[in-house]
Amino acid sequence: MFRPNITAMQGYVPGEQPRGMEFVKLNTNENPFPCSPAVKAAIGRVCQTGLQRYPDPMATAFRERAAELFKHEVPGITPDWILCGNGSDDILTIVTRSFVAPGGLIRFPRPSYILYNTLAAIQGAESETVDFESDWTLGSAFTAANERLQLAFVPNPNSPTGTVIAPDQVAKLAAALPCPLIVDEAYADFATTNCLGLVVENERVIVTRTLSKSYSLAGLRFGFAVAQPQIIEQLIKVKDSYNCDSLSIAGATAAIDDQTYFAKTRDAIIAIRERMAGALRGLGFECIDSQANFVWCRHGKRESRDLYQQLKDAGVLVRYMNYAGWGEGLRISVGSDEQCDLLLAKLGPMV
């Protein structure tokens, strides 16, 4: 009964969300801090008003506040430059459905977010990966001509490595590609730079963001895209009618409105990230310098899979990842100071 590409595909497998046993969860890049108190207050007000009516289909309140927030990075931005979704994965799905026909081609780096491959498979399209260069940039192979190429993804910062391609280099990739370029900035709030300004320069650049990581709203599910209005206008046709509910719109709007709280927790995560990476190196791990809320590491003498299992048995969850033809390693989310101390205490005797 199913389309052949659905039965043949391997489906995306999210990070473990255990039930029952208590774990220190450092496997899915969740924020260790609670969301802004303003979020809870905003959601409470919606609940008091009632949920019997449909939500605003365009999440106008969020779009207006986001446009105000980003106007120094995107000159002339107005709410019609922004599209909201049920997490940034929803946005990635919308753009894939909008640009990619069955039999088309999607290109993205390796290693990177494995959902891109799933989106291509659902669409009945093919995936093409291009390995990062040794300095974590993308060479000419990423912009190579292919008449079937319809969409390219660049996660920036990248997962699982936490590395960043400079905006001027991303601009060159976009100019050389014959198709839209999605700059997936799920972790950009933890980085020293971002590509929001590129949407003004090139209508084929679409930047996607999420509130799951830096705003502590992984459980609420809210993301958005920034692109030129004529692009957003077409993407709106493809999204579900009410893809953001009333609670998420209210919570997300309150979250980005509280920039003082946001900056405080973001700065704390960056400080913990640097301390954790230094301590891991002291235990014999190779850690790539990260600009996200996680670190990617491998130990010089221990297999990553074995360390993952030993940590799990000890009540600490990290993400083991193995990219065929590239290699394996551990992606460890930045937790609280206490969580990171526990991780390091458990790892010490293992290595």
mmCIF file of C-alpha atoms in Angstrom:
data_model
loop_
_atom_site.group_PDB
_atom_site.id
_atom_site.type_symbol
_atom_site.label_atom_id
_atom_site.label_comp_id
_atom_site.label_asym_id
_atom_site.label_seq_id
_atom_site.Cartn_x
_atom_site.Cartn_y
_atom_site.Cartn_z
ATOM 1 C CA MET A 1 0.000 0.000 0.000
ATOM 2 C CA PHE A 2 2.946 2.332 0.570
ATOM 3 C CA ARG A 3 5.030 4.125 -1.991
ATOM 4 C CA PRO A 4 8.197 2.109 -2.749
ATOM 5 C CA ASN A 5 10.497 4.857 -1.441
ATOM 6 C CA ILE A 6 8.725 4.742 1.949
ATOM 7 C CA THR A 7 9.084 0.994 2.417
ATOM 8 C CA ALA A 8 12.714 1.151 1.276
ATOM 9 C CA MET A 9 13.805 4.058 3.486
ATOM 10 C CA GLN A 10 15.275 3.690 6.929
ATOM 11 C CA GLY A 11 13.434 6.428 8.888
ATOM 12 C CA TYR A 12 15.042 9.027 11.092
ATOM 13 C CA VAL A 13 15.870 7.800 14.596
ATOM 14 C CA PRO A 14 15.840 10.579 17.235
ATOM 15 C CA GLY A 15 18.129 10.523 20.243
ATOM 16 C CA GLU A 16 17.014 8.353 23.135
ATOM 17 C CA GLN A 17 14.299 9.777 25.379
ATOM 18 C CA PRO A 18 14.318 7.173 28.166
ATOM 19 C CA ARG A 19 11.398 6.421 30.433
ATOM 20 C CA GLY A 20 11.730 4.846 33.826
ATOM 21 C CA MET A 21 15.360 4.903 34.918
ATOM 22 C CA GLU A 22 16.760 8.332 35.726
ATOM 23 C CA PHE A 23 19.573 9.397 33.401
ATOM 24 C CA VAL A 24 21.801 12.400 33.091
ATOM 25 C CA LYS A 25 20.737 13.325 29.547
ATOM 26 C CA LEU A 26 23.588 14.696 27.474
ATOM 27 C CA ASN A 27 22.533 13.122 24.179
ATOM 28 C CA THR A 28 20.009 15.385 22.432
ATOM 29 C CA ASN A 29 21.456 18.898 22.883
ATOM 30 C CA GLU A 30 18.710 20.025 25.218
ATOM 31 C CA ASN A 31 19.287 23.147 27.283
ATOM 32 C CA PRO A 32 20.136 22.350 30.928
ATOM 33 C CA PHE A 33 18.396 25.503 32.152
ATOM 34 C CA PRO A 34 14.638 26.057 32.396
ATOM 35 C CA CYS A 35 12.926 28.424 29.990
ATOM 36 C CA SER A 36 12.320 32.054 30.869
ATOM 37 C CA PRO A 37 9.653 32.544 33.549
ATOM 38 C CA ALA A 38 7.926 34.802 31.020
ATOM 39 C CA VAL A 39 7.189 31.730 28.882
ATOM 40 C CA LYS A 40 5.229 30.008 31.643
ATOM 41 C CA ALA A 41 3.289 33.186 32.354
ATOM 42 C CA ALA A 42 2.371 33.607 28.677
ATOM 43 C CA ILE A 43 1.226 30.001 28.357
ATOM 44 C CA GLY A 44 -0.801 30.370 31.538
ATOM 45 C CA ARG A 45 -2.630 33.350 30.104
ATOM 46 C CA VAL A 46 -3.545 31.374 26.993
ATOM 47 C CA CYS A 47 -4.871 28.509 29.110
ATOM 48 C CA GLN A 48 -7.022 30.918 31.115
ATOM 49 C CA THR A 49 -8.451 32.381 27.911
ATOM 50 C CA GLY A 50 -9.202 28.908 26.597
ATOM 51 C CA LEU A 51 -8.106 26.622 23.772
ATOM 52 C CA GLN A 52 -11.430 26.237 21.993
ATOM 53 C CA ARG A 53 -10.390 28.427 19.053
ATOM 54 C CA TYR A 54 -7.852 27.774 16.341
ATOM 55 C CA PRO A 55 -4.488 29.524 16.682
ATOM 56 C CA ASP A 56 -3.266 32.344 14.475
ATOM 57 C CA PRO A 57 -2.202 30.427 11.323
ATOM 58 C CA MET A 58 0.722 32.801 10.718
ATOM 59 C CA ALA A 59 1.936 33.231 14.331
ATOM 60 C CA THR A 60 1.798 36.980 13.754
ATOM 61 C CA ALA A 61 2.830 37.980 17.279
ATOM 62 C CA PHE A 62 6.056 36.029 16.982
ATOM 63 C CA ARG A 63 6.808 37.298 13.484
ATOM 64 C CA GLU A 64 6.389 40.887 14.594
ATOM 65 C CA ARG A 65 8.654 40.477 17.624
ATOM 66 C CA ALA A 66 11.280 38.512 15.668
ATOM 67 C CA ALA A 67 11.383 41.133 12.920
ATOM 68 C CA GLU A 68 12.006 43.802 15.549
ATOM 69 C CA LEU A 69 14.762 41.689 17.110
ATOM 70 C CA PHE A 70 16.572 40.966 13.833
ATOM 71 C CA LYS A 71 16.329 44.367 12.152
ATOM 72 C CA HIS A 72 19.971 45.182 12.951
ATOM 73 C CA GLU A 73 21.086 42.011 11.125
ATOM 74 C CA VAL A 74 18.540 42.045 8.288
ATOM 75 C CA PRO A 75 17.987 45.679 7.239
ATOM 76 C CA GLY A 76 14.419 46.308 6.195
ATOM 77 C CA ILE A 77 13.098 43.066 7.659
ATOM 78 C CA THR A 78 9.340 42.931 8.274
ATOM 79 C CA PRO A 79 7.144 40.073 9.522
ATOM 80 C CA ASP A 80 6.607 38.819 5.975
ATOM 81 C CA TRP A 81 10.280 37.759 5.891
ATOM 82 C CA ILE A 82 9.534 35.113 8.549
ATOM 83 C CA LEU A 83 7.760 31.747 8.434
ATOM 84 C CA CYS A 84 7.029 29.852 11.657
ATOM 85 C CA GLY A 85 6.850 26.106 12.135
ATOM 86 C CA ASN A 86 6.493 23.235 14.564
ATOM 87 C CA GLY A 87 10.212 23.209 15.310
ATOM 88 C CA SER A 88 12.812 23.852 12.634
ATOM 89 C CA ASP A 89 12.359 20.263 11.409
ATOM 90 C CA ASP A 90 8.906 21.318 10.231
ATOM 91 C CA ILE A 91 10.500 24.198 8.330
ATOM 92 C CA LEU A 92 13.041 21.833 6.748
ATOM 93 C CA THR A 93 10.166 19.589 5.671
ATOM 94 C CA ILE A 94 8.274 22.525 4.156
ATOM 95 C CA VAL A 95 11.231 23.702 2.079
ATOM 96 C CA THR A 96 11.971 20.161 0.891
ATOM 97 C CA ARG A 97 8.373 19.670 -0.210
ATOM 98 C CA SER A 98 8.419 23.081 -1.891
ATOM 99 C CA PHE A 99 11.604 22.775 -3.951
ATOM 100 C CA VAL A 100 12.319 19.083 -4.529
ATOM 101 C CA ALA A 101 10.454 16.911 -7.034
ATOM 102 C CA PRO A 102 10.499 13.108 -7.037
ATOM 103 C CA GLY A 103 13.715 12.040 -8.723
ATOM 104 C CA GLY A 104 15.420 15.296 -7.799
ATOM 105 C CA LEU A 105 18.659 15.646 -5.881
ATOM 106 C CA ILE A 106 19.442 17.120 -2.455
ATOM 107 C CA ARG A 107 23.040 17.883 -1.470
ATOM 108 C CA PHE A 108 24.463 18.310 2.035
ATOM 109 C CA PRO A 109 27.787 17.856 3.843
ATOM 110 C CA ARG A 110 29.103 14.773 5.565
ATOM 111 C CA PRO A 111 29.030 14.367 8.498
ATOM 112 C CA SER A 112 25.935 16.428 9.253
ATOM 113 C CA TYR A 113 22.296 16.221 10.299
ATOM 114 C CA ILE A 114 20.990 12.804 9.279
ATOM 115 C CA LEU A 115 17.407 14.073 8.910
ATOM 116 C CA TYR A 116 18.325 15.605 5.530
ATOM 117 C CA ASN A 117 18.670 12.124 4.065
ATOM 118 C CA THR A 118 15.275 11.149 5.478
ATOM 119 C CA LEU A 119 13.600 14.209 3.960
ATOM 120 C CA ALA A 120 15.010 13.316 0.557
ATOM 121 C CA ALA A 121 13.816 9.724 0.854
ATOM 122 C CA ILE A 122 10.281 10.777 1.828
ATOM 123 C CA GLN A 123 10.170 13.054 -1.203
ATOM 124 C CA GLY A 124 11.317 10.280 -3.517
ATOM 125 C CA ALA A 125 14.507 12.214 -4.207
ATOM 126 C CA GLU A 126 18.155 11.231 -3.963
ATOM 127 C CA SER A 127 20.798 12.431 -1.516
ATOM 128 C CA GLU A 128 24.347 13.435 -2.347
ATOM 129 C CA THR A 129 26.861 14.074 0.409
ATOM 130 C CA VAL A 130 30.080 16.060 0.103
ATOM 131 C CA ASP A 131 32.767 15.563 2.734
ATOM 132 C CA PHE A 132 33.997 18.571 4.641
ATOM 133 C CA GLU A 133 37.529 19.713 3.907
ATOM 134 C CA SER A 134 40.168 19.254 6.610
ATOM 135 C CA ASP A 135 39.480 22.794 7.900
ATOM 136 C CA TRP A 136 35.706 22.101 8.052
ATOM 137 C CA THR A 137 34.886 24.225 5.026
ATOM 138 C CA LEU A 138 33.238 22.973 1.827
ATOM 139 C CA GLY A 139 35.209 22.814 -1.408
ATOM 140 C CA SER A 140 34.225 23.082 -5.056
ATOM 141 C CA ALA A 141 32.563 19.657 -5.011
ATOM 142 C CA PHE A 142 29.713 21.163 -3.007
ATOM 143 C CA THR A 143 28.823 23.573 -5.816
ATOM 144 C CA ALA A 144 29.517 21.191 -8.700
ATOM 145 C CA ALA A 145 26.978 21.373 -11.510
ATOM 146 C CA ASN A 146 24.243 18.749 -11.615
ATOM 147 C CA GLU A 147 21.053 19.298 -13.592
ATOM 148 C CA ARG A 148 19.058 17.287 -11.029
ATOM 149 C CA LEU A 149 20.215 19.358 -8.038
ATOM 150 C CA GLN A 150 17.207 21.147 -6.500
ATOM 151 C CA LEU A 151 18.165 21.921 -2.894
ATOM 152 C CA ALA A 152 21.281 22.145 -0.710
ATOM 153 C CA PHE A 153 21.576 22.159 3.073
ATOM 154 C CA VAL A 154 24.435 23.587 5.143
ATOM 155 C CA PRO A 155 24.063 23.151 8.911
ATOM 156 C CA ASN A 156 25.968 26.031 10.474
ATOM 157 C CA PRO A 157 27.143 25.361 13.182
ATOM 158 C CA ASN A 158 27.330 21.801 12.013
ATOM 159 C CA SER A 159 26.145 18.777 13.929
ATOM 160 C CA PRO A 160 27.864 16.661 15.142
ATOM 161 C CA THR A 161 31.096 18.682 14.951
ATOM 162 C CA GLY A 162 30.019 22.138 16.159
ATOM 163 C CA THR A 163 32.128 23.752 13.436
ATOM 164 C CA VAL A 164 31.168 26.910 11.542
ATOM 165 C CA ILE A 165 31.654 28.089 7.970
ATOM 166 C CA ALA A 166 32.169 31.859 7.856
ATOM 167 C CA PRO A 167 29.290 33.867 6.337
ATOM 168 C CA ASP A 168 31.413 35.151 3.447
ATOM 169 C CA GLN A 169 32.214 31.547 2.503
ATOM 170 C CA VAL A 170 28.552 30.550 2.757
ATOM 171 C CA ALA A 171 27.720 33.502 0.489
ATOM 172 C CA LYS A 172 30.133 32.147 -2.114
ATOM 173 C CA LEU A 173 28.523 28.708 -1.926
ATOM 174 C CA ALA A 174 25.075 30.245 -2.412
ATOM 175 C CA ALA A 175 26.238 32.281 -5.401
ATOM 176 C CA ALA A 176 27.758 29.233 -7.077
ATOM 177 C CA LEU A 177 24.863 26.833 -6.461
ATOM 178 C CA PRO A 178 22.048 26.606 -9.038
ATOM 179 C CA CYS A 179 19.446 25.922 -6.348
ATOM 180 C CA PRO A 180 18.201 27.272 -3.007
ATOM 181 C CA LEU A 181 20.602 26.967 -0.085
ATOM 182 C CA ILE A 182 19.153 26.271 3.342
ATOM 183 C CA VAL A 183 21.458 27.452 6.120
ATOM 184 C CA ASP A 184 20.329 25.421 9.111
ATOM 185 C CA GLU A 185 21.220 27.570 12.125
ATOM 186 C CA ALA A 186 19.742 25.453 14.908
ATOM 187 C CA TYR A 187 22.808 26.213 17.056
ATOM 188 C CA ALA A 188 23.720 29.689 15.800
ATOM 189 C CA ASP A 189 22.904 31.405 19.090
ATOM 190 C CA PHE A 190 25.953 29.697 20.622
ATOM 191 C CA ALA A 191 28.280 30.811 17.814
ATOM 192 C CA THR A 192 30.245 33.991 17.224
ATOM 193 C CA THR A 193 28.653 34.639 13.828
ATOM 194 C CA ASN A 194 25.610 33.765 11.709
ATOM 195 C CA CYS A 195 24.243 34.066 8.177
ATOM 196 C CA LEU A 196 21.021 36.016 8.703
ATOM 197 C CA GLY A 197 22.381 38.938 6.709
ATOM 198 C CA LEU A 198 22.803 36.755 3.617
ATOM 199 C CA VAL A 199 19.058 36.567 3.003
ATOM 200 C CA VAL A 200 19.162 40.220 1.943
ATOM 201 C CA GLU A 201 21.920 39.583 -0.586
ATOM 202 C CA ASN A 202 20.560 36.441 -2.244
ATOM 203 C CA GLU A 203 16.925 35.390 -2.563
ATOM 204 C CA ARG A 204 17.984 31.727 -2.764
ATOM 205 C CA VAL A 205 19.357 31.779 0.807
ATOM 206 C CA ILE A 206 16.936 30.635 3.505
ATOM 207 C CA VAL A 207 18.063 30.622 7.142
ATOM 208 C CA THR A 208 16.275 28.317 9.597
ATOM 209 C CA ARG A 209 16.319 28.589 13.381
ATOM 210 C CA THR A 210 14.829 26.766 16.370
ATOM 211 C CA LEU A 211 13.932 27.770 19.916
ATOM 212 C CA SER A 212 14.594 24.233 21.154
ATOM 213 C CA LYS A 213 18.241 24.740 22.092
ATOM 214 C CA SER A 214 19.134 28.287 23.081
ATOM 215 C CA TYR A 215 15.687 29.186 24.450
ATOM 216 C CA SER A 216 15.076 25.923 26.368
ATOM 217 C CA LEU A 217 11.886 25.120 24.436
ATOM 218 C CA ALA A 218 12.603 21.663 22.998
ATOM 219 C CA GLY A 219 9.356 20.401 24.530
ATOM 220 C CA LEU A 220 7.280 23.206 23.029
ATOM 221 C CA ARG A 221 8.341 22.744 19.372
ATOM 222 C CA PHE A 222 8.814 26.082 17.632
ATOM 223 C CA GLY A 223 11.100 27.104 14.800
ATOM 224 C CA PHE A 224 11.167 29.600 11.980
ATOM 225 C CA ALA A 225 12.723 30.530 8.647
ATOM 226 C CA VAL A 226 14.004 33.891 7.458
ATOM 227 C CA ALA A 227 13.960 34.571 3.704
ATOM 228 C CA GLN A 228 12.903 37.221 1.243
ATOM 229 C CA PRO A 229 9.121 37.829 1.216
ATOM 230 C CA GLN A 230 8.510 36.375 -2.249
ATOM 231 C CA ILE A 231 10.067 33.109 -1.033
ATOM 232 C CA ILE A 232 8.073 33.049 2.214
ATOM 233 C CA GLU A 233 4.903 33.701 0.204
ATOM 234 C CA GLN A 234 5.371 30.461 -1.719
ATOM 235 C CA LEU A 235 6.417 28.405 1.319
ATOM 236 C CA ILE A 236 3.216 29.423 3.106
ATOM 237 C CA LYS A 237 1.253 27.484 0.486
ATOM 238 C CA VAL A 238 2.959 24.256 1.561
ATOM 239 C CA LYS A 239 2.795 24.471 5.356
ATOM 240 C CA ASP A 240 -0.018 22.860 7.342
ATOM 241 C CA SER A 241 -2.901 25.256 7.965
ATOM 242 C CA TYR A 242 -2.230 25.586 11.700
ATOM 243 C CA ASN A 243 1.287 24.268 12.114
ATOM 244 C CA CYS A 244 1.915 26.193 15.362
ATOM 245 C CA ASP A 245 -0.513 25.949 18.269
ATOM 246 C CA SER A 246 -1.622 28.759 20.560
ATOM 247 C CA LEU A 247 0.589 27.650 23.445
ATOM 248 C CA SER A 248 3.749 27.461 21.348
ATOM 249 C CA ILE A 249 3.127 30.844 19.710
ATOM 250 C CA ALA A 250 2.625 32.524 23.074
ATOM 251 C CA GLY A 251 5.592 30.762 24.660
ATOM 252 C CA ALA A 252 7.956 31.404 21.764
ATOM 253 C CA THR A 253 7.034 35.082 21.578
ATOM 254 C CA ALA A 254 7.615 35.516 25.315
ATOM 255 C CA ALA A 255 10.935 33.674 25.053
ATOM 256 C CA ILE A 256 12.475 35.919 22.390
ATOM 257 C CA ASP A 257 11.097 38.961 24.195
ATOM 258 C CA ASP A 258 13.189 38.117 27.281
ATOM 259 C CA GLN A 259 16.643 38.733 25.836
ATOM 260 C CA THR A 260 18.192 39.344 29.256
ATOM 261 C CA TYR A 261 17.365 35.820 30.409
ATOM 262 C CA PHE A 262 18.388 34.390 27.040
ATOM 263 C CA ALA A 263 21.820 36.044 27.161
ATOM 264 C CA LYS A 264 22.435 34.900 30.727
ATOM 265 C CA THR A 265 21.754 31.213 30.011
ATOM 266 C CA ARG A 266 23.527 31.256 26.635
ATOM 267 C CA ASP A 267 26.685 32.717 28.162
ATOM 268 C CA ALA A 268 26.590 30.131 30.934
ATOM 269 C CA ILE A 269 26.349 27.289 28.398
ATOM 270 C CA ILE A 270 29.296 28.635 26.409
ATOM 271 C CA ALA A 271 31.402 28.832 29.570
ATOM 272 C CA ILE A 272 30.487 25.263 30.575
ATOM 273 C CA ARG A 273 31.197 24.069 27.026
ATOM 274 C CA GLU A 274 34.747 25.413 27.142
ATOM 275 C CA ARG A 275 35.385 23.939 30.585
ATOM 276 C CA MET A 276 33.983 20.550 29.575
ATOM 277 C CA ALA A 277 35.996 20.420 26.336
ATOM 278 C CA GLY A 278 39.200 21.227 28.220
ATOM 279 C CA ALA A 279 38.514 18.531 30.788
ATOM 280 C CA LEU A 280 37.756 15.950 28.080
ATOM 281 C CA ARG A 281 41.056 16.752 26.395
ATOM 282 C CA GLY A 282 42.732 16.206 29.742
ATOM 283 C CA LEU A 283 41.254 12.700 29.783
ATOM 284 C CA GLY A 284 42.773 11.893 26.390
ATOM 285 C CA PHE A 285 39.886 12.847 24.100
ATOM 286 C CA GLU A 286 40.301 14.647 20.798
ATOM 287 C CA CYS A 287 37.700 17.437 20.832
ATOM 288 C CA ILE A 288 36.929 19.660 17.865
ATOM 289 C CA ASP A 289 36.496 23.319 18.834
ATOM 290 C CA SER A 290 32.736 23.773 19.002
ATOM 291 C CA GLN A 291 30.469 26.776 18.505
ATOM 292 C CA ALA A 292 27.338 24.861 19.483
ATOM 293 C CA ASN A 293 25.976 23.505 22.761
ATOM 294 C CA PHE A 294 27.777 20.186 22.384
ATOM 295 C CA VAL A 295 31.214 18.805 21.682
ATOM 296 C CA TRP A 296 32.297 16.043 19.308
ATOM 297 C CA CYS A 297 35.058 13.844 20.624
ATOM 298 C CA ARG A 298 36.948 10.588 20.220
ATOM 299 C CA HIS A 299 39.324 8.941 22.636
ATOM 300 C CA GLY A 300 42.779 7.934 21.497
ATOM 301 C CA LYS A 301 42.676 4.508 23.177
ATOM 302 C CA ARG A 302 39.020 3.599 23.678
ATOM 303 C CA GLU A 303 36.284 2.734 21.184
ATOM 304 C CA SER A 304 33.481 5.295 21.146
ATOM 305 C CA ARG A 305 30.727 2.675 21.114
ATOM 306 C CA ASP A 306 32.129 0.999 24.215
ATOM 307 C CA LEU A 307 32.376 4.293 26.078
ATOM 308 C CA TYR A 308 28.816 5.164 25.083
ATOM 309 C CA GLN A 309 27.535 1.865 26.506
ATOM 310 C CA GLN A 310 29.564 2.125 29.696
ATOM 311 C CA LEU A 311 28.275 5.626 30.306
ATOM 312 C CA LYS A 312 24.708 4.490 29.660
ATOM 313 C CA ASP A 313 25.137 1.649 32.142
ATOM 314 C CA ALA A 314 26.377 4.267 34.620
ATOM 315 C CA GLY A 315 23.288 6.438 34.084
ATOM 316 C CA VAL A 316 24.750 9.010 31.671
ATOM 317 C CA LEU A 317 23.378 9.267 28.125
ATOM 318 C CA VAL A 318 25.540 10.692 25.333
ATOM 319 C CA ARG A 319 25.058 10.302 21.572
ATOM 320 C CA TYR A 320 27.103 7.687 19.752
ATOM 321 C CA MET A 321 27.233 8.402 16.027
ATOM 322 C CA ASN A 322 28.884 6.486 13.205
ATOM 323 C CA TYR A 323 29.039 7.925 9.693
ATOM 324 C CA ALA A 324 29.800 5.259 7.109
ATOM 325 C CA GLY A 325 33.084 5.959 5.396
ATOM 326 C CA TRP A 326 33.925 8.843 7.721
ATOM 327 C CA GLY A 327 34.128 7.548 11.255
ATOM 328 C CA GLU A 328 32.528 7.374 14.663
ATOM 329 C CA GLY A 329 32.564 9.434 17.833
ATOM 330 C CA LEU A 330 30.612 10.777 20.759
ATOM 331 C CA ARG A 331 28.526 13.923 20.640
ATOM 332 C CA ILE A 332 28.148 15.184 24.190
ATOM 333 C CA SER A 333 25.623 17.905 24.984
ATOM 334 C CA VAL A 334 26.581 20.715 27.333
ATOM 335 C CA GLY A 335 24.701 20.173 30.566
ATOM 336 C CA SER A 336 24.754 22.044 33.820
ATOM 337 C CA ASP A 337 27.983 22.316 35.801
ATOM 338 C CA GLU A 338 26.780 19.475 38.015
ATOM 339 C CA GLN A 339 25.871 17.239 35.078
ATOM 340 C CA CYS A 340 29.217 17.822 33.387
ATOM 341 C CA ASP A 341 31.076 17.120 36.631
ATOM 342 C CA LEU A 342 29.218 13.821 36.928
ATOM 343 C CA LEU A 343 30.027 12.926 33.312
ATOM 344 C CA LEU A 344 33.723 13.597 33.867
ATOM 345 C CA ALA A 345 33.743 11.656 37.129
ATOM 346 C CA LYS A 346 32.215 8.633 35.389
ATOM 347 C CA LEU A 347 34.555 8.888 32.392
ATOM 348 C CA GLY A 348 37.756 9.178 34.418
ATOM 349 C CA PRO A 349 38.005 5.498 35.471
ATOM 350 C CA MET A 350 36.860 4.336 32.009
ATOM 351 C CA VAL A 351 39.762 5.899 30.107
#
